[in-house]
Coordinates of C-alpha atoms in Angstrom, one line a residue:
X1 CA 118.4 95.4 59.2
X2 CA 120.2 98.2 61.1
X3 CA 123.1 97.9 58.6
X4 CA 120.7 98.2 55.6
X5 CA 119.0 101.3 57.1
X6 CA 122.4 102.9 57.7
X7 CA 123.5 102.1 54.1
X8 CA 120.3 103.8 52.8
X9 CA 120.8 106.8 54.9
X10 CA 124.4 107.2 53.6
X11 CA 123.3 106.7 50.0
X12 CA 120.5 109.4 50.2
X13 CA 120.9 111.8 47.3
X14 CA 119.8 115.4 47.1
X15 CA 116.4 116.1 45.6
X16 CA 117.2 119.4 43.7
X17 CA 119.1 117.8 40.9
X18 CA 122.6 118.8 42.1
X19 CA 125.6 116.6 41.2
X20 CA 129.0 116.0 42.6
X21 CA 132.3 116.8 40.8
X22 CA 132.1 113.6 38.8
X23 CA 128.6 114.4 37.5
X24 CA 126.8 111.8 39.6
X25 CA 123.8 112.6 41.8
X26 CA 125.2 114.4 44.9
X27 CA 125.1 112.3 48.1
X28 CA 123.6 114.5 50.9
X29 CA 125.9 113.2 53.7
X30 CA 129.1 113.7 51.7
X31 CA 128.6 117.0 49.9
X32 CA 127.3 120.5 50.4
X33 CA 125.5 121.8 53.4
X34 CA 127.3 123.9 56.0
X35 CA 130.7 122.1 55.5
X36 CA 131.0 123.5 52.0
X37 CA 129.0 126.6 52.9
X38 CA 131.3 127.6 55.7
X39 CA 134.3 127.4 53.4
X40 CA 132.6 129.7 50.9
X41 CA 131.7 132.2 53.6
X42 CA 135.3 132.4 54.8
X43 CA 136.4 132.6 51.2
X44 CA 134.0 135.6 50.7
X45 CA 135.3 137.4 53.8
X46 CA 138.9 137.0 52.8
X47 CA 138.3 138.0 49.1
X48 CA 136.3 141.1 50.2
X49 CA 139.1 142.1 52.5
X50 CA 141.6 141.8 49.6
X51 CA 139.4 143.7 47.2
X52 CA 138.6 146.6 49.5
X53 CA 142.2 146.7 50.7
X54 CA 142.9 148.1 47.3
X55 CA 139.6 149.9 46.6
X56 CA 139.1 151.8 49.8
X57 CA 142.2 154.0 49.3
X58 CA 142.7 153.8 45.6
X59 CA 141.8 157.5 45.1
X60 CA 144.6 158.4 47.7
X61 CA 147.1 156.1 45.8
X62 CA 146.3 157.9 42.6
X63 CA 146.8 161.4 44.0
X64 CA 149.7 160.7 46.4
X65 CA 151.7 158.1 44.5
X66 CA 150.6 158.5 40.8
X67 CA 150.5 162.3 41.1
X68 CA 146.9 162.8 39.7
X69 CA 144.7 165.7 40.6
X70 CA 141.6 165.1 42.7
X71 CA 139.2 165.3 39.7
X72 CA 141.2 162.9 37.5
X73 CA 141.7 160.4 40.4
X74 CA 138.0 160.5 41.3
X75 CA 137.1 159.9 37.6
X76 CA 139.5 157.0 37.3
X77 CA 138.2 155.4 40.5
X78 CA 134.6 155.7 39.2
X79 CA 135.5 154.1 35.9
X80 CA 137.3 151.3 37.7
X81 CA 134.4 150.7 40.1
X82 CA 131.9 150.7 37.3
X83 CA 134.1 148.2 35.4
X84 CA 134.0 145.8 38.4
X85 CA 130.3 145.7 38.3
X86 CA 130.1 145.4 34.5
X87 CA 132.4 142.4 34.7
X88 CA 129.8 140.8 37.0
X89 CA 127.6 140.4 34.0
X90 CA 130.4 138.5 32.2
X91 CA 130.9 136.2 35.1
X92 CA 127.2 135.5 35.5
X93 CA 126.9 134.8 31.7
X94 CA 129.8 132.4 31.6
X95 CA 128.6 130.7 34.8
X96 CA 125.0 130.2 33.7
X97 CA 125.8 129.3 30.1
X98 CA 129.1 127.4 29.7
X99 CA 131.5 127.0 32.6
X100 CA 129.3 126.3 35.5
X101 CA 129.7 128.1 38.9
X102 CA 132.7 126.2 40.3
X103 CA 134.9 126.7 37.3
X104 CA 133.9 130.3 36.9
X105 CA 134.7 131.1 40.6
X106 CA 138.1 129.3 40.4
X107 CA 139.2 131.0 37.1
X108 CA 138.2 134.5 38.1
X109 CA 139.8 134.1 41.6
X110 CA 143.1 133.1 39.9
X111 CA 142.8 136.2 37.8
X112 CA 142.1 138.2 41.0
X113 CA 145.2 136.9 42.7
X114 CA 147.4 137.5 39.7
X115 CA 146.2 141.1 39.6
X116 CA 146.9 141.7 43.3
X117 CA 150.4 140.1 43.1
X118 CA 151.1 142.2 40.0
X119 CA 150.0 145.4 41.8
X120 CA 152.0 144.6 44.8
X121 CA 155.2 143.9 42.8
X122 CA 154.6 147.0 40.6
X123 CA 154.1 149.2 43.6
X124 CA 157.1 147.8 45.5
X125 CA 159.6 147.8 42.6
X126 CA 158.6 150.9 40.6
X127 CA 155.8 153.1 41.9
X128 CA 156.4 153.8 45.6
X129 CA 159.8 155.4 45.0
X130 CA 161.6 156.8 47.0
X131 CA 160.7 154.4 49.8
X132 CA 158.2 155.9 52.2
X133 CA 156.6 158.3 49.7
X134 CA 152.9 158.6 49.3
X135 CA 152.1 159.4 52.9
X136 CA 150.6 162.8 52.1
X137 CA 153.8 164.6 52.8
X138 CA 156.6 163.0 50.8
X139 CA 155.9 163.1 47.1
X140 CA 156.7 160.2 44.8
X141 CA 158.8 160.5 41.7
X142 CA 157.6 160.4 38.1
X143 CA 156.7 157.1 36.4
X144 CA 157.5 155.8 33.0
X145 CA 154.9 154.7 30.5
X146 CA 155.8 151.0 31.2
X147 CA 155.2 151.5 34.9
X148 CA 151.9 153.2 34.3
X149 CA 150.8 150.4 32.0
X150 CA 151.7 147.7 34.5
X151 CA 149.7 149.6 37.2
X152 CA 146.6 149.9 35.0
X153 CA 146.8 146.3 33.8
X154 CA 147.1 145.2 37.4
X155 CA 144.1 147.1 38.8
X156 CA 141.9 146.1 35.8
X157 CA 142.9 142.4 36.3
X158 CA 141.7 142.9 39.9
X159 CA 138.4 144.4 38.5
X160 CA 138.0 141.5 36.1
X161 CA 138.7 138.8 38.7
X162 CA 136.6 140.3 41.5
X163 CA 133.7 141.3 39.2
X164 CA 133.4 137.9 37.5
X165 CA 133.7 136.1 40.8
X166 CA 131.3 138.0 43.0
X167 CA 127.8 137.2 41.6
X168 CA 128.8 133.6 41.0
X169 CA 130.1 132.8 44.5
X170 CA 126.8 133.9 46.2
X171 CA 124.9 131.6 43.9
X172 CA 127.4 128.7 44.3
X173 CA 127.1 129.0 48.0
X174 CA 123.3 128.7 47.8
X175 CA 123.7 125.7 45.6
X176 CA 125.2 123.8 48.5
X177 CA 121.8 123.6 50.2
X178 CA 119.0 121.4 48.9
X179 CA 115.9 123.6 48.7
X180 CA 113.7 120.5 48.4
X181 CA 114.9 119.3 51.9
X182 CA 113.1 120.8 54.9
X183 CA 116.2 121.4 57.0
X184 CA 118.5 122.5 54.2
X185 CA 116.0 124.9 52.7
X186 CA 116.0 126.9 56.0
X187 CA 119.8 126.8 56.0
X188 CA 119.8 128.2 52.4
X189 CA 117.8 131.3 53.6
X190 CA 120.2 131.7 56.5
X191 CA 123.2 131.4 54.1
X192 CA 122.4 134.7 52.4
X193 CA 122.4 136.6 55.7
X194 CA 125.7 135.1 56.7
X195 CA 127.1 135.7 53.3
X196 CA 126.4 139.5 53.6
X197 CA 127.8 139.4 57.1
X198 CA 131.0 137.8 55.8
X199 CA 131.3 140.5 53.2
X200 CA 130.9 143.3 55.8
X201 CA 133.4 141.8 58.2
X202 CA 135.9 141.7 55.3
X203 CA 135.2 145.4 54.7
X204 CA 135.6 146.2 58.4
X205 CA 139.1 144.9 58.5
X206 CA 140.2 146.5 55.2
X207 CA 138.6 149.8 56.1
X208 CA 140.3 150.0 59.5
X209 CA 143.6 148.1 59.7
X210 CA 144.7 148.1 56.0
X211 CA 143.2 151.5 55.4
X212 CA 145.1 152.9 58.4
X213 CA 148.5 151.6 57.2
X214 CA 147.9 152.7 53.6
X215 CA 146.9 156.1 54.7
X216 CA 150.3 156.3 56.5
X217 CA 152.0 155.5 53.2
X218 CA 152.8 151.8 53.7
X219 CA 151.3 151.0 50.4
X220 CA 153.3 147.9 49.4
X221 CA 152.6 146.2 52.7
X222 CA 148.8 146.9 52.3
X223 CA 148.7 145.5 48.8
X224 CA 150.8 142.4 49.8
X225 CA 148.3 141.8 52.7
X226 CA 145.5 141.9 50.1
X227 CA 147.3 139.5 47.8
X228 CA 148.0 137.1 50.7
X229 CA 144.3 137.2 51.8
X230 CA 143.1 136.5 48.2
X231 CA 145.6 133.6 47.9
X232 CA 144.4 132.0 51.2
X233 CA 140.8 132.5 50.0
X234 CA 141.6 130.7 46.7
X235 CA 143.3 127.9 48.6
X236 CA 140.4 127.4 50.9
X237 CA 138.0 127.4 47.9
X238 CA 140.0 124.7 46.2
X239 CA 140.3 122.6 49.4
X240 CA 136.5 122.2 49.4
X241 CA 136.5 120.8 45.8
X242 CA 135.5 117.2 46.7
X243 CA 132.5 118.3 48.8
X244 CA 130.9 120.9 46.5
X245 CA 127.5 120.3 44.8
X246 CA 127.1 121.5 41.2
X247 CA 124.4 122.3 38.7
X248 CA 125.1 121.8 35.0
X249 CA 125.1 125.0 32.9
X250 CA 122.0 125.4 30.8
X251 CA 123.4 127.1 27.7
X252 CA 123.3 130.6 26.3
X253 CA 120.3 132.4 28.0
X254 CA 120.5 135.3 25.4
X255 CA 119.7 132.9 22.5
X256 CA 116.8 131.4 24.5
X257 CA 115.4 134.9 25.1
X258 CA 115.7 135.8 21.5
X259 CA 114.1 132.6 20.3
X260 CA 111.0 133.4 22.3
X261 CA 110.8 137.0 21.0
X262 CA 111.3 135.8 17.4
X263 CA 108.8 132.9 17.6
X264 CA 106.2 135.1 19.3
X265 CA 106.7 137.8 16.6
X266 CA 106.4 135.3 13.7
X267 CA 103.1 134.0 15.1
X268 CA 101.6 137.4 15.9
X269 CA 98.4 136.4 14.0
X270 CA 98.1 133.0 15.7
X271 CA 95.2 132.7 18.2
X272 CA 96.2 131.7 21.7
X273 CA 94.3 128.6 23.0
X274 CA 92.2 129.0 26.2
X275 CA 93.5 125.7 27.5
X276 CA 97.1 125.8 28.7
X277 CA 97.5 122.1 27.9
X278 CA 97.5 122.9 24.2
X279 CA 100.8 124.8 24.6
X280 CA 104.1 123.1 23.8
X281 CA 106.1 121.9 26.8
X282 CA 109.1 119.6 27.2
X283 CA 109.2 116.5 29.3
X284 CA 110.1 117.4 32.9
X285 CA 112.5 114.5 33.2
X286 CA 114.7 116.0 30.4
X287 CA 115.0 119.1 32.5
X288 CA 115.6 117.2 35.7
X289 CA 118.6 115.4 34.2
X290 CA 120.2 118.8 34.0
X291 CA 119.1 119.9 37.5
X292 CA 116.3 122.1 36.0
X293 CA 112.6 122.4 36.6
X294 CA 109.6 123.2 34.5
X295 CA 108.1 126.6 35.1
X296 CA 104.3 126.6 35.4
X297 CA 102.3 128.8 33.0
X298 CA 101.2 132.2 34.1
X299 CA 98.7 134.6 32.5
X300 CA 100.8 137.8 32.2
X301 CA 102.5 138.9 29.0
X302 CA 100.0 136.9 26.9
X303 CA 101.6 137.9 23.6
X304 CA 104.7 135.8 24.4
X305 CA 102.5 132.7 24.7
X306 CA 102.2 132.6 20.9
X307 CA 105.8 131.2 20.9
X308 CA 104.5 128.0 22.5
X309 CA 101.4 127.6 20.3
X310 CA 101.8 124.5 18.1
X311 CA 100.8 125.2 14.5
X312 CA 100.6 123.1 11.4
X313 CA 104.0 124.5 10.2
X314 CA 105.5 123.1 13.5
X315 CA 104.1 119.7 12.7
X316 CA 105.5 119.8 9.2
X317 CA 108.9 120.8 10.4
X318 CA 109.0 118.0 13.0
X319 CA 107.9 115.4 10.4
X320 CA 110.7 116.5 8.1
X321 CA 113.6 116.9 10.6
X322 CA 112.3 114.8 13.6
X323 CA 112.7 117.9 15.7
X324 CA 111.1 121.3 16.1
X325 CA 112.5 124.7 15.0
X326 CA 113.5 126.5 18.2
X327 CA 113.1 129.9 16.4
X328 CA 109.5 129.0 15.6
X329 CA 108.3 126.9 18.6
X330 CA 109.4 127.3 22.2
X331 CA 108.4 125.5 25.3
X332 CA 106.2 127.0 28.1
X333 CA 109.2 126.9 30.4
X334 CA 111.3 128.8 27.9
X335 CA 108.5 131.4 27.5
X336 CA 108.1 131.7 31.3
X337 CA 111.9 132.4 31.6
X338 CA 111.4 135.5 29.5
X339 CA 108.3 136.5 31.5
X340 CA 110.3 136.0 34.7
X341 CA 113.0 138.4 33.7
X342 CA 110.4 141.0 32.5
X343 CA 108.7 140.8 35.9
X344 CA 111.9 141.2 37.8
X345 CA 113.0 144.3 36.0
X346 CA 110.5 146.8 37.6
X347 CA 111.5 145.5 41.1
X348 CA 115.2 145.8 40.2
X349 CA 114.7 149.4 38.9
X350 CA 113.1 150.4 42.2
X351 CA 116.3 149.2 44.1
X352 CA 118.5 151.6 42.2
X353 CA 117.4 154.7 44.1
X354 CA 118.0 152.8 47.3
X355 CA 121.6 152.3 46.1
X356 CA 121.8 156.1 45.6
X357 CA 121.2 156.5 49.3
X358 CA 123.7 153.7 50.1
X359 CA 126.5 155.3 48.1
X360 CA 126.2 158.5 50.2
X361 CA 128.0 156.6 52.9
X362 CA 131.2 156.6 51.0
X363 CA 130.9 160.1 49.6
X364 CA 128.9 162.9 51.2
X365 CA 128.8 161.2 54.7
X366 CA 132.6 161.3 54.7
X367 CA 132.7 165.0 53.5
X368 CA 130.1 165.9 56.2
X369 CA 132.2 164.1 58.8
X370 CA 135.3 165.9 57.7
X371 CA 133.6 169.2 58.4
X372 CA 132.8 168.2 62.0
X373 CA 134.9 167.8 65.2
X374 CA 137.0 164.7 64.5
X375 CA 139.0 164.5 67.7
X376 CA 138.2 162.6 70.8
X377 CA 140.6 162.8 73.8
X378 CA 143.3 164.0 71.4
X379 CA 142.9 161.1 69.1
X380 CA 142.0 161.9 65.4
X381 CA 139.1 159.9 64.0
X382 CA 139.3 159.5 60.2
X383 CA 135.8 160.4 58.8
X384 CA 135.8 157.3 56.5
X385 CA 136.3 155.0 59.5
X386 CA 132.8 156.0 60.7
X387 CA 131.5 153.3 58.2
X388 CA 132.6 150.8 60.9
X389 CA 129.3 151.7 62.6
X390 CA 127.4 150.6 59.4
X391 CA 129.2 147.3 59.4
X392 CA 128.5 146.7 63.1
X393 CA 124.9 147.6 62.5
X394 CA 124.7 145.1 59.7
X395 CA 126.1 142.4 61.9
X396 CA 123.7 143.2 64.7
X397 CA 120.6 143.5 62.6
X398 CA 121.3 140.2 60.8
X399 CA 121.0 138.4 64.1
X400 CA 118.1 140.6 65.4
X401 CA 116.2 139.9 62.2
X402 CA 116.8 136.2 62.2
X403 CA 116.4 135.6 66.0
X404 CA 113.7 138.2 67.0
X405 CA 111.9 139.9 64.2
X406 CA 111.3 137.0 61.8
X407 CA 110.2 134.5 64.5
X408 CA 107.9 137.2 66.0
X409 CA 106.2 138.0 62.7
X410 CA 105.9 134.2 61.9
X411 CA 104.2 133.7 65.3
X412 CA 101.8 136.6 64.7
X413 CA 100.9 135.8 61.1
X414 CA 101.0 132.0 61.6
X415 CA 102.0 131.8 57.9
X416 CA 105.8 132.3 57.9
X417 CA 107.9 135.4 58.4
X418 CA 108.4 138.4 56.2
X419 CA 108.7 137.8 52.5
X420 CA 111.6 139.0 50.5
X421 CA 109.5 141.8 48.9
X422 CA 108.3 142.9 52.2
X423 CA 111.8 143.1 53.6
X424 CA 113.0 145.1 50.7
X425 CA 110.1 147.5 51.2
X426 CA 111.1 147.9 54.9
X427 CA 114.7 148.6 53.7
X428 CA 113.4 151.5 51.6
X429 CA 111.5 152.9 54.6
X430 CA 114.6 152.7 56.9
X431 CA 116.6 154.4 54.1
X432 CA 114.2 157.3 54.2
X433 CA 114.7 157.7 58.0
X434 CA 118.5 157.5 57.4
X435 CA 118.4 160.5 55.1
X436 CA 116.1 162.4 57.4
X437 CA 118.6 161.7 60.2
X438 CA 121.6 162.9 58.1
X439 CA 119.7 166.0 57.1
X440 CA 118.9 166.8 60.8
X441 CA 122.6 166.3 61.8
X442 CA 123.7 168.6 59.0
X443 CA 121.2 171.2 60.1
X444 CA 122.6 171.0 63.6
X445 CA 126.2 171.0 62.3
X446 CA 125.5 174.3 60.5
X447 CA 124.4 175.9 63.7
X448 CA 127.8 175.2 65.2
X449 CA 129.7 175.9 62.0
X450 CA 132.6 178.5 61.6
X451 CA 131.2 180.0 58.4
X452 CA 134.2 182.2 57.7
X453 CA 136.8 179.4 58.0
X454 CA 136.6 177.4 54.7
X455 CA 140.0 175.7 55.3
X456 CA 139.6 174.7 58.9
X457 CA 140.2 171.1 59.6
X458 CA 137.2 171.0 62.0
X459 CA 134.9 173.8 60.7
X460 CA 132.1 172.9 63.1
X461 CA 132.3 172.2 66.8
X462 CA 129.7 169.5 66.5
X463 CA 131.2 166.0 67.2
X464 CA 131.5 163.5 64.4
X465 CA 129.7 161.0 66.6
X466 CA 126.4 162.7 65.8
X467 CA 126.7 160.7 62.5
X468 CA 126.4 157.4 64.2
X469 CA 122.5 157.2 63.9
X470 CA 122.6 157.7 60.1
X471 CA 125.3 155.0 59.7
X472 CA 123.4 152.6 61.9
X473 CA 120.2 153.2 60.0
X474 CA 121.9 152.6 56.7
X475 CA 123.3 149.3 58.1
X476 CA 119.8 148.2 59.2
X477 CA 118.4 149.0 55.8
X478 CA 121.1 147.0 54.1
X479 CA 120.0 143.9 56.0
X480 CA 116.5 144.2 54.8
X481 CA 117.2 145.5 51.3
X482 CA 120.4 143.8 50.0
X483 CA 120.0 140.4 51.9
X484 CA 116.3 140.3 50.8
X485 CA 117.4 141.2 47.3
X486 CA 119.9 138.4 47.1
X487 CA 117.3 135.9 48.3
X488 CA 114.6 137.2 46.0
X489 CA 116.6 137.3 42.8
X490 CA 118.2 133.9 43.6
X491 CA 114.8 132.3 44.4
X492 CA 112.8 133.9 41.5
X493 CA 115.4 133.7 38.7
X494 CA 115.0 130.6 36.4
X495 CA 117.3 127.7 37.1
X496 CA 119.5 128.6 34.1
X497 CA 119.9 132.3 35.3
X498 CA 120.7 132.1 39.0
X499 CA 124.1 133.9 38.7
X500 CA 122.4 136.5 36.5
X501 CA 120.0 137.2 39.4
X502 CA 123.0 137.8 41.8
X503 CA 124.6 140.1 39.1
X504 CA 121.4 142.2 39.1
X505 CA 122.2 143.1 42.8
X506 CA 125.7 144.3 41.9
X507 CA 124.4 146.2 38.9
X508 CA 121.9 148.0 41.2
X509 CA 124.9 149.4 43.2
X510 CA 126.7 150.4 40.1
X511 CA 123.8 152.3 38.6
X512 CA 123.2 153.8 42.0
X513 CA 126.7 155.4 41.8
X514 CA 125.9 156.9 38.3
X515 CA 122.5 158.1 39.3
X516 CA 123.9 159.7 42.4
X517 CA 126.4 161.6 40.3
X518 CA 123.7 162.7 38.0
X519 CA 121.5 164.0 40.9
X520 CA 124.4 165.9 42.4
X521 CA 125.2 167.5 39.0
X522 CA 121.6 168.6 38.5
X523 CA 121.2 169.9 42.1
X524 CA 124.4 171.9 41.8
X525 CA 123.3 173.4 38.4
X526 CA 119.9 174.3 39.7
X527 CA 121.0 175.6 43.2
X528 CA 124.0 177.6 42.1
X529 CA 123.6 181.3 41.4
X530 CA 125.6 184.5 41.7
X531 CA 125.1 184.9 45.4
X532 CA 124.7 181.2 46.2
X533 CA 127.5 178.5 45.8
X534 CA 124.9 175.7 45.6
X535 CA 123.8 173.1 48.1
X536 CA 127.1 171.1 48.1
X537 CA 129.9 173.6 47.7
X538 CA 133.6 173.0 48.6
X539 CA 132.9 174.8 51.9
X540 CA 129.9 173.0 53.2
X541 CA 129.4 175.7 55.8
X542 CA 128.1 178.0 53.0
X543 CA 125.9 175.3 51.4
X544 CA 122.8 173.3 52.2
X545 CA 123.8 169.7 52.3
X546 CA 120.8 169.2 54.6
X547 CA 118.4 170.1 51.8
X548 CA 120.1 167.5 49.5
X549 CA 119.6 164.8 52.2
X550 CA 115.9 165.8 52.5
X551 CA 115.6 165.7 48.7
X552 CA 117.0 162.1 48.7
X553 CA 114.5 161.2 51.5
X554 CA 111.6 162.6 49.4
X555 CA 112.8 160.7 46.3
X556 CA 113.2 157.5 48.2
X557 CA 109.7 157.9 49.7
X558 CA 108.3 158.3 46.2
X559 CA 110.3 155.3 45.1
X560 CA 108.8 153.3 47.9
X561 CA 105.3 154.2 46.6
X562 CA 106.2 153.0 43.1
X563 CA 107.9 149.9 44.7
X564 CA 104.7 149.0 46.5
X565 CA 102.7 149.1 43.2
X566 CA 105.3 146.9 41.5
X567 CA 105.4 144.5 44.4
X568 CA 101.6 144.1 44.3
X569 CA 101.7 143.6 40.6
X570 CA 104.5 141.0 40.7
X571 CA 103.5 137.4 40.2
X572 CA 105.9 134.9 41.8
X573 CA 107.5 132.3 39.6
X574 CA 105.9 128.9 40.1
X575 CA 108.2 125.9 39.6
X576 CA 107.0 122.4 39.2
X577 CA 108.0 120.3 42.2
X578 CA 110.9 118.0 41.6
X579 CA 110.3 114.3 41.9
X580 CA 112.5 112.4 44.4
X581 CA 114.5 111.1 41.5
X582 CA 117.5 108.9 42.2
X583 CA 117.1 108.6 45.9
X584 CA 119.6 105.8 45.8
X585 CA 123.0 106.1 44.1
X586 CA 123.9 102.7 42.6
X587 CA 127.4 103.8 42.1
X588 CA 128.1 104.1 45.9
X589 CA 130.2 101.4 47.5
X590 CA 129.6 100.9 51.2

């Protein structure tokens, strides 16, 4: 009897429809959970280190090694960064539609490694010549068209590899935890926090150690370190192949979306039945075979329900062809997929302004720090290295939130901790306080500024460590906003669009960069006059950067109000519970 119980325990399969690499139901004890999740977390940390080992100082490489002016270099970096996030949509599409998440992660990581190795070789053999140039003092020689082409092909291979991989690896990591299992469902929530922590720890190493050596002109070594880190990350990912859980791709989501819109438009005169049971729906067992679930009908966007209304024409088509026309009749689940995306968009749009605040950390915060006292006991503190306080804040608040705040709220409310939407709202509030803190520090910096010394290295006697609170507040807001965003989009996206949900988070950061540039352009145009150089001039001592921070605080506060309205309007996606299908795997030999 004891042996039989042990056999049953070993043969228990997951309840969420996941499969192993052979396509058979995944056995809980042999696949997934923290064994596979830990490999993916380490993979994420190493891949992030590799990516930011290139990205953090790319603008300096373009100016010092490639000989570009500041404006051209900044423009090229912006295009490159935007391309990374655009490729995230490609990776999400291929992952959800055709390749599946494992194959997508593996292919794009290989492309990522090839790009990094190519960049390292190109820099070592052709670009950083004479040896030791690019340190800010020794200029590098001119480069041929071939060398320039190799350089741009390399960095855009890196953009393609990292962009296609990032949204998919987060979702693939979450796939390793069975949300239908009480213990693993809690682990899945924890995974997103640790995933963001791994990302930030990778950033910390690249921003400090690699950034320091690259700033000193040791470019080839920095790039080779990134290539080595990415290679180790790929190796670790492949080592875990036997233990990963998988979900089958669900086909092209764009065609499913279009089918609903076309079917609803063609039936615009059809009356919608009052009883939901009269709407067309597929058999839940057919979806379960592919790891999917039926989505329960909701009352919003009623005009789309016409796509699921069964008409006489649908009956005639089915009699003739033994199947229905997907461009004329869609299932309730397919209609609800479209409704789900439409409901997510307002929430997503409200996160873009938060990303505007977040991007100040790599731009205006650095410029502000450069205009402060950057020495401590004779040691020079690079202004960009202050972002280390943001990373330490993220690491601290992840544990504070999970170990203190969430349990305390759950105890008070007796109905669970903070929801994802509530956490994202808290992130917006903390972002407002971060901008107010930055504005107050800038106001104080101006009081100690040397206004007639535009080219002074430290044009204010105020210490750069006054910036610590604003970096810490940004880090705290990230834990609530970005971690909550990852959980929310992953949990609310339909089963066939999980990677797309993660890609939305990346696109928010991308659009935040563009919106930030737009706001700066408008502010400078409005605030500049004959006797005023604008709020953000080259010499910050003659500007009003504090007013710009206060403006962002006001805009974020207004965004929070809109967000609250959208969050109250939002209706959570309701999935049908999966049956405990296939609790025993007949193929297992014990």
